[in-house]
Amino acid sequence: MSAFSQVDIADQYVNRYKKIGIMGGTFDPIHNGHLVIAEQIRCKYKLDKVLFIPTGTPPHKSNRNIIDSKHRYFMTLLATVTNPCFEVSKIEIESNEISYTINTIKKLKEMYPKDTELYFITGADAICQLDTWKNVDDLSKLCKFVAATRPGHSLKEVDEKIHELYKNYNTFIQKIDIPVLAISSTDIRYRIKNKQSIKYLLPEPVEYYIYKNNLYV
Ligand code: ATP
Ligand code: MG
């Protein structure tokens, strides 16, 4: 095989990614709710891969102490390693700026070929706050949104929000029903603090990582 054909193969590999899911989150810690919605949406929309992007300094959570991004990154790696279509990106944790989604999406748009479609994956709670995000109108032109229903969040409120965002910003949001998973990082942190079991709420290697590093105690 000539060096030339190897380059062709490498190019083909990069260009193979036409539809990419973006799963942004604090992942403090990552849990099975995140993994299930990412996998279900990947399959439904035939996404080539899902990029998990742990936030650096998130604008919405500055009122509580989020654990070091190094730990959140390692836990995200451990949780996603068994899925060949899942990848973890350091794009936000390596930046010193506040993690605004619009900046991340613009950077990703530059990294991938022009015709790559980006699908931003969120839960229903995040979609209900979308109009507080920076430059939501520009963001709506750069990616599609897929909102997974989440126990505890009214479907009516989500539907109204989707309608309002479309009317105000032309935001295209698909809603998808996910098998009920009332798991949240807040609840997992609470359970650890109160010495309750977190088994089966998150992947086992992440559970061991948390105990080994004495996190959330
Ligand atoms: P916290 O309780 O600290 O806010 P979280 O469980 O909401 O944590 P995040 O890292 O805030 O997790 O969430 C990242 C994304 O995943 C958000 O879009 C959120 O709506 C979505 N998400 C998290 N858990 C679920 C779930 N169980 N079902 C549907 N979506 C979820
Ligand atoms: Mg949350």
CSV table of N, CA, C and O in Angstrom, one decimal, residues 92-192:
chain,number,residue,atom,x,y,z
A,92,GLU,N,-13.8,21.9,26.6
A,92,GLU,CA,-14.2,23.0,27.6
A,92,GLU,C,-13.3,23.0,28.8
A,92,GLU,O,-13.0,24.0,29.3
A,93,ILE,N,-12.9,21.8,29.2
A,93,ILE,CA,-12.1,21.8,30.5
A,93,ILE,C,-10.7,22.3,30.3
A,93,ILE,O,-10.1,22.7,31.2
A,94,GLU,N,-10.3,22.3,29.0
A,94,GLU,CA,-8.9,22.9,28.8
A,94,GLU,C,-9.0,24.4,28.6
A,94,GLU,O,-8.0,25.1,28.4
A,95,SER,N,-10.2,25.0,28.5
A,95,SER,CA,-10.3,26.4,28.3
A,95,SER,C,-10.5,27.1,29.6
A,95,SER,O,-11.2,26.5,30.5
A,96,ASN,N,-9.9,28.3,29.8
A,96,ASN,CA,-10.0,29.0,31.1
A,96,ASN,C,-11.3,29.8,31.1
A,96,ASN,O,-11.6,30.4,32.1
A,97,GLU,N,-12.0,29.9,30.0
A,97,GLU,CA,-13.2,30.8,29.9
A,97,GLU,C,-14.4,30.1,30.5
A,97,GLU,O,-14.4,28.9,30.6
A,98,ILE,N,-15.4,30.8,30.8
A,98,ILE,CA,-16.7,30.2,31.2
A,98,ILE,C,-17.2,29.4,30.0
A,98,ILE,O,-17.1,29.9,28.8
A,99,SER,N,-17.8,28.2,30.2
A,99,SER,CA,-18.1,27.4,29.1
A,99,SER,C,-19.5,27.8,28.5
A,99,SER,O,-20.5,27.3,29.0
A,100,TYR,N,-19.5,28.6,27.6
A,100,TYR,CA,-20.7,29.0,26.9
A,100,TYR,C,-20.8,28.0,25.7
A,100,TYR,O,-19.9,27.9,24.9
A,101,THR,N,-22.0,27.4,25.6
A,101,THR,CA,-22.2,26.4,24.5
A,101,THR,C,-22.0,27.0,23.1
A,101,THR,O,-21.4,26.3,22.3
A,102,ILE,N,-22.4,28.2,22.9
A,102,ILE,CA,-22.2,28.8,21.6
A,102,ILE,C,-20.7,28.8,21.2
A,102,ILE,O,-20.4,28.5,20.0
A,103,ASN,N,-19.8,29.1,22.1
A,103,ASN,CA,-18.4,29.1,21.8
A,103,ASN,C,-17.9,27.7,21.4
A,103,ASN,O,-17.1,27.5,20.5
A,104,THR,N,-18.3,26.7,22.2
A,104,THR,CA,-17.9,25.3,22.0
A,104,THR,C,-18.4,24.9,20.6
A,104,THR,O,-17.7,24.3,19.8
A,105,ILE,N,-19.7,25.2,20.3
A,105,ILE,CA,-20.2,24.7,19.0
A,105,ILE,C,-19.5,25.4,17.9
A,105,ILE,O,-19.2,24.7,16.9
A,106,LYS,N,-19.2,26.6,18.0
A,106,LYS,CA,-18.4,27.3,16.9
A,106,LYS,C,-17.1,26.7,16.7
A,106,LYS,O,-16.7,26.5,15.6
A,107,LYS,N,-16.4,26.3,17.8
A,107,LYS,CA,-15.1,25.7,17.7
A,107,LYS,C,-15.3,24.3,17.0
A,107,LYS,O,-14.5,23.9,16.1
A,108,LEU,N,-16.3,23.5,17.4
A,108,LEU,CA,-16.5,22.2,16.8
A,108,LEU,C,-16.8,22.3,15.3
A,108,LEU,O,-16.4,21.5,14.5
A,109,LYS,N,-17.6,23.4,15.0
A,109,LYS,CA,-18.0,23.6,13.6
A,109,LYS,C,-16.7,23.8,12.7
A,109,LYS,O,-16.6,23.4,11.6
A,110,GLU,N,-15.7,24.4,13.3
A,110,GLU,CA,-14.4,24.6,12.6
A,110,GLU,C,-13.6,23.4,12.4
A,110,GLU,O,-12.8,23.2,11.5
A,111,MET,N,-13.8,22.5,13.4
A,111,MET,CA,-13.0,21.2,13.4
A,111,MET,C,-13.4,20.2,12.4
A,111,MET,O,-12.7,19.4,12.0
A,112,TYR,N,-14.7,20.2,12.2
A,112,TYR,CA,-15.3,19.1,11.3
A,112,TYR,C,-15.7,19.7,9.9
A,112,TYR,O,-15.8,20.9,9.8
A,113,PRO,N,-15.8,18.8,8.9
A,113,PRO,CA,-16.1,19.3,7.6
A,113,PRO,C,-17.5,20.1,7.6
A,113,PRO,O,-18.3,19.8,8.5
A,114,LYS,N,-17.6,21.0,6.6
A,114,LYS,CA,-18.7,21.9,6.6
A,114,LYS,C,-20.1,21.2,6.7
A,114,LYS,O,-21.0,21.8,7.3
A,115,ASP,N,-20.2,20.1,6.0
A,115,ASP,CA,-21.5,19.4,6.0
A,115,ASP,C,-21.9,18.6,7.2
A,115,ASP,O,-22.9,17.9,7.2
A,116,THR,N,-21.0,18.6,8.2
A,116,THR,CA,-21.3,17.8,9.4
A,116,THR,C,-22.5,18.4,10.2
A,116,THR,O,-22.5,19.6,10.4
A,117,GLU,N,-23.4,17.6,10.5
A,117,GLU,CA,-24.6,18.0,11.3
A,117,GLU,C,-24.3,17.8,12.8
A,117,GLU,O,-23.9,16.7,13.2
A,118,LEU,N,-24.6,18.8,13.6
A,118,LEU,CA,-24.4,18.6,15.1
A,118,LEU,C,-25.8,18.5,15.7
A,118,LEU,O,-26.7,19.4,15.5
A,119,TYR,N,-26.0,17.5,16.6
A,119,TYR,CA,-27.2,17.3,17.3
A,119,TYR,C,-26.9,17.5,18.8
A,119,TYR,O,-26.1,16.7,19.4
A,120,PHE,N,-27.4,18.6,19.4
A,120,PHE,CA,-27.1,18.9,20.8
A,120,PHE,C,-28.1,18.1,21.6
A,120,PHE,O,-29.3,18.3,21.5
A,121,ILE,N,-27.6,17.2,22.5
A,121,ILE,CA,-28.5,16.3,23.3
A,121,ILE,C,-28.7,17.0,24.7
A,121,ILE,O,-27.7,17.3,25.4
A,122,THR,N,-29.9,17.1,25.1
A,122,THR,CA,-30.2,17.7,26.4
A,122,THR,C,-31.3,16.9,27.1
A,122,THR,O,-32.0,16.2,26.4
A,123,GLY,N,-31.5,17.1,28.4
A,123,GLY,CA,-32.6,16.7,29.1
A,123,GLY,C,-33.7,17.8,29.1
A,123,GLY,O,-33.4,18.9,28.7
A,124,ALA,N,-34.9,17.4,29.4
A,124,ALA,CA,-36.0,18.3,29.4
A,124,ALA,C,-35.8,19.6,30.3
A,124,ALA,O,-36.2,20.7,29.9
A,125,ASP,N,-35.1,19.4,31.4
A,125,ASP,CA,-34.9,20.5,32.3
A,125,ASP,C,-33.9,21.5,31.6
A,125,ASP,O,-34.2,22.7,31.8
A,126,ALA,N,-33.0,21.1,30.9
A,126,ALA,CA,-32.0,22.0,30.2
A,126,ALA,C,-32.7,22.7,29.1
A,126,ALA,O,-32.5,23.9,28.9
A,127,ILE,N,-33.6,22.1,28.4
A,127,ILE,CA,-34.3,22.7,27.3
A,127,ILE,C,-35.2,23.8,27.8
A,127,ILE,O,-35.3,24.9,27.2
A,128,CYS,N,-35.8,23.6,29.0
A,128,CYS,CA,-36.6,24.7,29.6
A,128,CYS,C,-35.8,25.9,30.0
A,128,CYS,O,-36.4,27.0,30.3
A,129,GLN,N,-34.5,25.8,30.1
A,129,GLN,CA,-33.7,27.0,30.4
A,129,GLN,C,-32.9,27.5,29.2
A,129,GLN,O,-32.1,28.4,29.3
A,130,LEU,N,-33.2,26.9,28.0
A,130,LEU,CA,-32.4,27.3,26.9
A,130,LEU,C,-32.4,28.8,26.5
A,130,LEU,O,-31.4,29.3,26.1
A,131,ASP,N,-33.5,29.4,26.8
A,131,ASP,CA,-33.6,30.8,26.4
A,131,ASP,C,-32.7,31.7,27.3
A,131,ASP,O,-32.6,32.9,27.1
A,132,THR,N,-32.2,31.1,28.4
A,132,THR,CA,-31.2,31.9,29.2
A,132,THR,C,-29.8,31.7,28.7
A,132,THR,O,-28.9,32.3,29.3
A,133,TRP,N,-29.6,30.8,27.8
A,133,TRP,CA,-28.2,30.5,27.3
A,133,TRP,C,-27.8,31.7,26.4
A,133,TRP,O,-28.6,32.4,25.8
A,134,LYS,N,-26.5,31.9,26.3
A,134,LYS,CA,-25.9,33.0,25.5
A,134,LYS,C,-26.2,32.7,24.0
A,134,LYS,O,-26.0,31.6,23.5
A,135,ASN,N,-26.6,33.7,23.3
A,135,ASN,CA,-26.7,33.7,21.8
A,135,ASN,C,-27.5,32.5,21.3
A,135,ASN,O,-27.1,31.8,20.4
A,136,VAL,N,-28.7,32.3,21.9
A,136,VAL,CA,-29.5,31.1,21.6
A,136,VAL,C,-29.9,31.2,20.1
A,136,VAL,O,-30.1,30.1,19.4
A,137,ASP,N,-30.1,32.4,19.6
A,137,ASP,CA,-30.5,32.5,18.2
A,137,ASP,C,-29.4,32.0,17.2
A,137,ASP,O,-29.7,31.3,16.3
A,138,ASP,N,-28.2,32.4,17.5
A,138,ASP,CA,-27.0,31.9,16.7
A,138,ASP,C,-26.8,30.4,16.8
A,138,ASP,O,-26.6,29.7,15.9
A,139,LEU,N,-27.0,30.0,18.1
A,139,LEU,CA,-26.8,28.6,18.4
A,139,LEU,C,-27.8,27.7,17.6
A,139,LEU,O,-27.5,26.7,17.1
A,140,SER,N,-29.0,28.3,17.5
A,140,SER,CA,-30.1,27.6,16.8
A,140,SER,C,-29.8,27.4,15.3
A,140,SER,O,-30.3,26.5,14.6
A,141,LYS,N,-28.9,28.2,14.7
A,141,LYS,CA,-28.5,28.1,13.3
A,141,LYS,C,-27.4,27.1,13.2
A,141,LYS,O,-27.2,26.5,12.1
A,142,LEU,N,-26.7,26.8,14.2
A,142,LEU,CA,-25.5,25.9,14.1
A,142,LEU,C,-25.8,24.5,14.5
A,142,LEU,O,-25.0,23.6,14.1
A,143,CYS,N,-26.8,24.2,15.3
A,143,CYS,CA,-27.1,22.8,15.6
A,143,CYS,C,-28.6,22.6,15.8
A,143,CYS,O,-29.4,23.5,16.0
A,144,LYS,N,-28.9,21.3,15.8
A,144,LYS,CA,-30.3,20.9,16.1
A,144,LYS,C,-30.3,20.5,17.6
A,144,LYS,O,-29.2,20.1,18.1
A,145,PHE,N,-31.4,20.5,18.2
A,145,PHE,CA,-31.5,20.0,19.6
A,145,PHE,C,-32.4,18.8,19.7
A,145,PHE,O,-33.4,18.7,19.0
A,146,VAL,N,-32.0,17.9,20.5
A,146,VAL,CA,-32.8,16.7,20.9
A,146,VAL,C,-33.0,16.7,22.4
A,146,VAL,O,-32.0,16.7,23.1
A,147,ALA,N,-34.3,16.8,22.8
A,147,ALA,CA,-34.6,16.9,24.2
A,147,ALA,C,-35.1,15.6,24.7
A,147,ALA,O,-36.2,15.2,24.2
A,148,ALA,N,-34.5,15.0,25.7
A,148,ALA,CA,-35.0,13.8,26.3
A,148,ALA,C,-35.9,14.1,27.4
A,148,ALA,O,-35.6,14.9,28.3
A,149,THR,N,-37.1,13.4,27.5
A,149,THR,CA,-38.0,13.7,28.6
A,149,THR,C,-37.3,13.2,29.9
A,149,THR,O,-36.4,12.3,29.9
A,150,ARG,N,-37.6,13.9,31.0
A,150,ARG,CA,-36.9,13.5,32.3
A,150,ARG,C,-37.9,13.5,33.4
A,150,ARG,O,-38.7,14.5,33.5
A,151,PRO,N,-38.0,12.4,34.2
A,151,PRO,CA,-38.9,12.4,35.3
A,151,PRO,C,-38.8,13.6,36.1
A,151,PRO,O,-37.7,14.1,36.4
A,152,GLY,N,-40.0,14.2,36.5
A,152,GLY,CA,-40.0,15.3,37.4
A,152,GLY,C,-40.2,16.6,36.6
A,152,GLY,O,-40.3,17.7,37.1
A,153,HIS,N,-40.1,16.5,35.2
A,153,HIS,CA,-40.3,17.7,34.4
A,153,HIS,C,-41.5,17.6,33.6
A,153,HIS,O,-41.7,16.7,32.8
A,154,SER,N,-42.4,18.6,33.8
A,154,SER,CA,-43.8,18.5,33.1
A,154,SER,C,-43.6,18.5,31.6
A,154,SER,O,-42.9,19.3,31.0
A,155,LEU,N,-44.3,17.5,31.0
A,155,LEU,CA,-44.3,17.4,29.5
A,155,LEU,C,-44.9,18.7,28.9
A,155,LEU,O,-44.5,19.1,27.8
A,156,LYS,N,-46.0,19.2,29.5
A,156,LYS,CA,-46.7,20.4,29.0
A,156,LYS,C,-45.7,21.5,28.9
A,156,LYS,O,-45.6,22.3,28.0
A,157,GLU,N,-44.9,21.7,30.0
A,157,GLU,CA,-44.0,22.8,30.1
A,157,GLU,C,-42.9,22.7,29.0
A,157,GLU,O,-42.6,23.7,28.3
A,158,VAL,N,-42.5,21.4,28.7
A,158,VAL,CA,-41.5,21.2,27.7
A,158,VAL,C,-42.1,21.5,26.3
A,158,VAL,O,-41.4,22.2,25.5
A,159,ASP,N,-43.3,21.1,26.1
A,159,ASP,CA,-43.9,21.3,24.8
A,159,ASP,C,-44.1,22.8,24.5
A,159,ASP,O,-43.8,23.4,23.4
A,160,GLU,N,-44.5,23.5,25.6
A,160,GLU,CA,-44.7,25.0,25.5
A,160,GLU,C,-43.4,25.7,25.2
A,160,GLU,O,-43.3,26.6,24.4
A,161,LYS,N,-42.4,25.2,25.8
A,161,LYS,CA,-41.1,25.8,25.7
A,161,LYS,C,-40.5,25.6,24.2
A,161,LYS,O,-40.0,26.5,23.6
A,162,ILE,N,-40.7,24.4,23.8
A,162,ILE,CA,-40.3,24.1,22.4
A,162,ILE,C,-41.0,25.0,21.4
A,162,ILE,O,-40.3,25.5,20.5
A,163,HIS,N,-42.3,25.2,21.6
A,163,HIS,CA,-43.1,26.0,20.7
A,163,HIS,C,-42.6,27.5,20.8
A,163,HIS,O,-42.3,28.1,19.7
A,164,GLU,N,-42.3,27.9,22.0
A,164,GLU,CA,-41.9,29.3,22.2
A,164,GLU,C,-40.5,29.6,21.6
A,164,GLU,O,-40.3,30.6,20.9
A,165,LEU,N,-39.6,28.6,21.8
A,165,LEU,CA,-38.2,28.7,21.2
A,165,LEU,C,-38.3,28.8,19.7
A,165,LEU,O,-37.5,29.5,19.0
A,166,TYR,N,-39.2,28.0,19.1
A,166,TYR,CA,-39.3,27.9,17.7
A,166,TYR,C,-39.8,29.3,17.1
A,166,TYR,O,-39.3,29.8,16.2
A,167,LYS,N,-40.8,29.8,17.9
A,167,LYS,CA,-41.4,31.1,17.5
A,167,LYS,C,-40.4,32.2,17.6
A,167,LYS,O,-40.2,33.0,16.7
A,168,ASN,N,-39.6,32.2,18.7
A,168,ASN,CA,-38.7,33.4,19.0
A,168,ASN,C,-37.4,33.3,18.3
A,168,ASN,O,-36.9,34.3,17.8
A,169,TYR,N,-36.9,32.1,18.1
A,169,TYR,CA,-35.5,32.0,17.6
A,169,TYR,C,-35.4,31.0,16.4
A,169,TYR,O,-34.3,30.7,16.0
A,170,ASN,N,-36.5,30.4,16.0
A,170,ASN,CA,-36.4,29.4,15.0
A,170,ASN,C,-35.7,28.1,15.4
A,170,ASN,O,-35.1,27.4,14.6
A,171,THR,N,-35.6,27.9,16.7
A,171,THR,CA,-34.9,26.8,17.3
A,171,THR,C,-35.6,25.5,16.9
A,171,THR,O,-36.8,25.4,17.1
A,172,PHE,N,-34.8,24.5,16.3
A,172,PHE,CA,-35.4,23.3,16.0
A,172,PHE,C,-35.2,22.2,17.1
A,172,PHE,O,-34.0,21.9,17.3
A,173,ILE,N,-36.2,21.8,17.8
A,173,ILE,CA,-36.0,20.9,18.9
A,173,ILE,C,-36.9,19.7,18.7
A,173,ILE,O,-38.1,19.8,18.6
A,174,GLN,N,-36.3,18.5,18.7
A,174,GLN,CA,-37.0,17.3,18.7
A,174,GLN,C,-37.2,16.8,20.1
A,174,GLN,O,-36.2,16.8,20.8
A,175,LYS,N,-38.3,16.3,20.5
A,175,LYS,CA,-38.5,15.7,21.8
A,175,LYS,C,-38.5,14.2,21.7
A,175,LYS,O,-39.2,13.7,20.8
A,176,ILE,N,-37.8,13.6,22.6
A,176,ILE,CA,-37.9,12.1,22.5
A,176,ILE,C,-38.1,11.5,23.9
A,176,ILE,O,-37.6,12.0,24.9
A,177,ASP,N,-39.0,10.5,23.9
A,177,ASP,CA,-39.4,9.8,25.2
A,177,ASP,C,-38.3,8.8,25.5
A,177,ASP,O,-38.1,7.9,24.6
A,178,ILE,N,-37.8,8.8,26.7
A,178,ILE,CA,-36.7,7.8,27.1
A,178,ILE,C,-37.3,7.0,28.2
A,178,ILE,O,-38.1,7.5,29.0
A,179,PRO,N,-37.0,5.7,28.2
A,179,PRO,CA,-37.5,4.9,29.3
A,179,PRO,C,-37.2,5.6,30.7
A,179,PRO,O,-36.1,6.1,30.8
A,180,VAL,N,-38.2,5.6,31.6
A,180,VAL,CA,-38.0,6.4,32.8
A,180,VAL,C,-36.7,6.2,33.6
A,180,VAL,O,-36.4,5.0,34.0
A,181,LEU,N,-36.0,7.2,33.8
A,181,LEU,CA,-34.7,7.1,34.5
A,181,LEU,C,-34.6,8.3,35.4
A,181,LEU,O,-34.1,9.4,35.0
A,182,ALA,N,-35.1,8.2,36.6
A,182,ALA,CA,-35.1,9.4,37.5
A,182,ALA,C,-33.8,9.5,38.3
A,182,ALA,O,-33.7,9.7,39.5
A,183,ILE,N,-32.7,9.3,37.5
A,183,ILE,CA,-31.4,9.4,38.1
A,183,ILE,C,-30.8,10.9,37.9
A,183,ILE,O,-31.0,11.4,36.9
A,184,SER,N,-30.2,11.4,39.0
A,184,SER,CA,-29.5,12.7,38.8
A,184,SER,C,-28.2,12.7,39.6
A,184,SER,O,-28.1,12.0,40.6
A,185,SER,N,-27.3,13.6,39.2
A,185,SER,CA,-26.0,13.7,39.9
A,185,SER,C,-26.3,14.2,41.3
A,185,SER,O,-25.6,13.8,42.2
A,186,THR,N,-27.3,15.1,41.4
A,186,THR,CA,-27.6,15.7,42.7
A,186,THR,C,-28.0,14.6,43.7
A,186,THR,O,-27.5,14.6,44.8
A,187,ASP,N,-28.8,13.7,43.2
A,187,ASP,CA,-29.2,12.6,44.1
A,187,ASP,C,-28.1,11.7,44.4
A,187,ASP,O,-27.9,11.2,45.6
A,188,ILE,N,-27.2,11.4,43.5
A,188,ILE,CA,-26.0,10.5,43.7
A,188,ILE,C,-25.1,11.2,44.8
A,188,ILE,O,-24.7,10.5,45.7
A,189,ARG,N,-24.9,12.5,44.6
A,189,ARG,CA,-24.0,13.2,45.6
A,189,ARG,C,-24.6,13.1,47.0
A,189,ARG,O,-23.9,12.9,48.0
A,190,TYR,N,-26.0,13.3,47.0
A,190,TYR,CA,-26.7,13.2,48.3
A,190,TYR,C,-26.5,11.8,49.0
A,190,TYR,O,-26.2,11.7,50.1
A,191,ARG,N,-26.7,10.8,48.1
A,191,ARG,CA,-26.6,9.4,48.6
A,191,ARG,C,-25.2,9.1,49.2
A,191,ARG,O,-25.0,8.5,50.2
A,192,ILE,N,-24.2,9.6,48.5
A,192,ILE,CA,-22.8,9.3,49.0
A,192,ILE,C,-22.6,10.0,50.3
A,192,ILE,O,-22.1,9.4,51.2
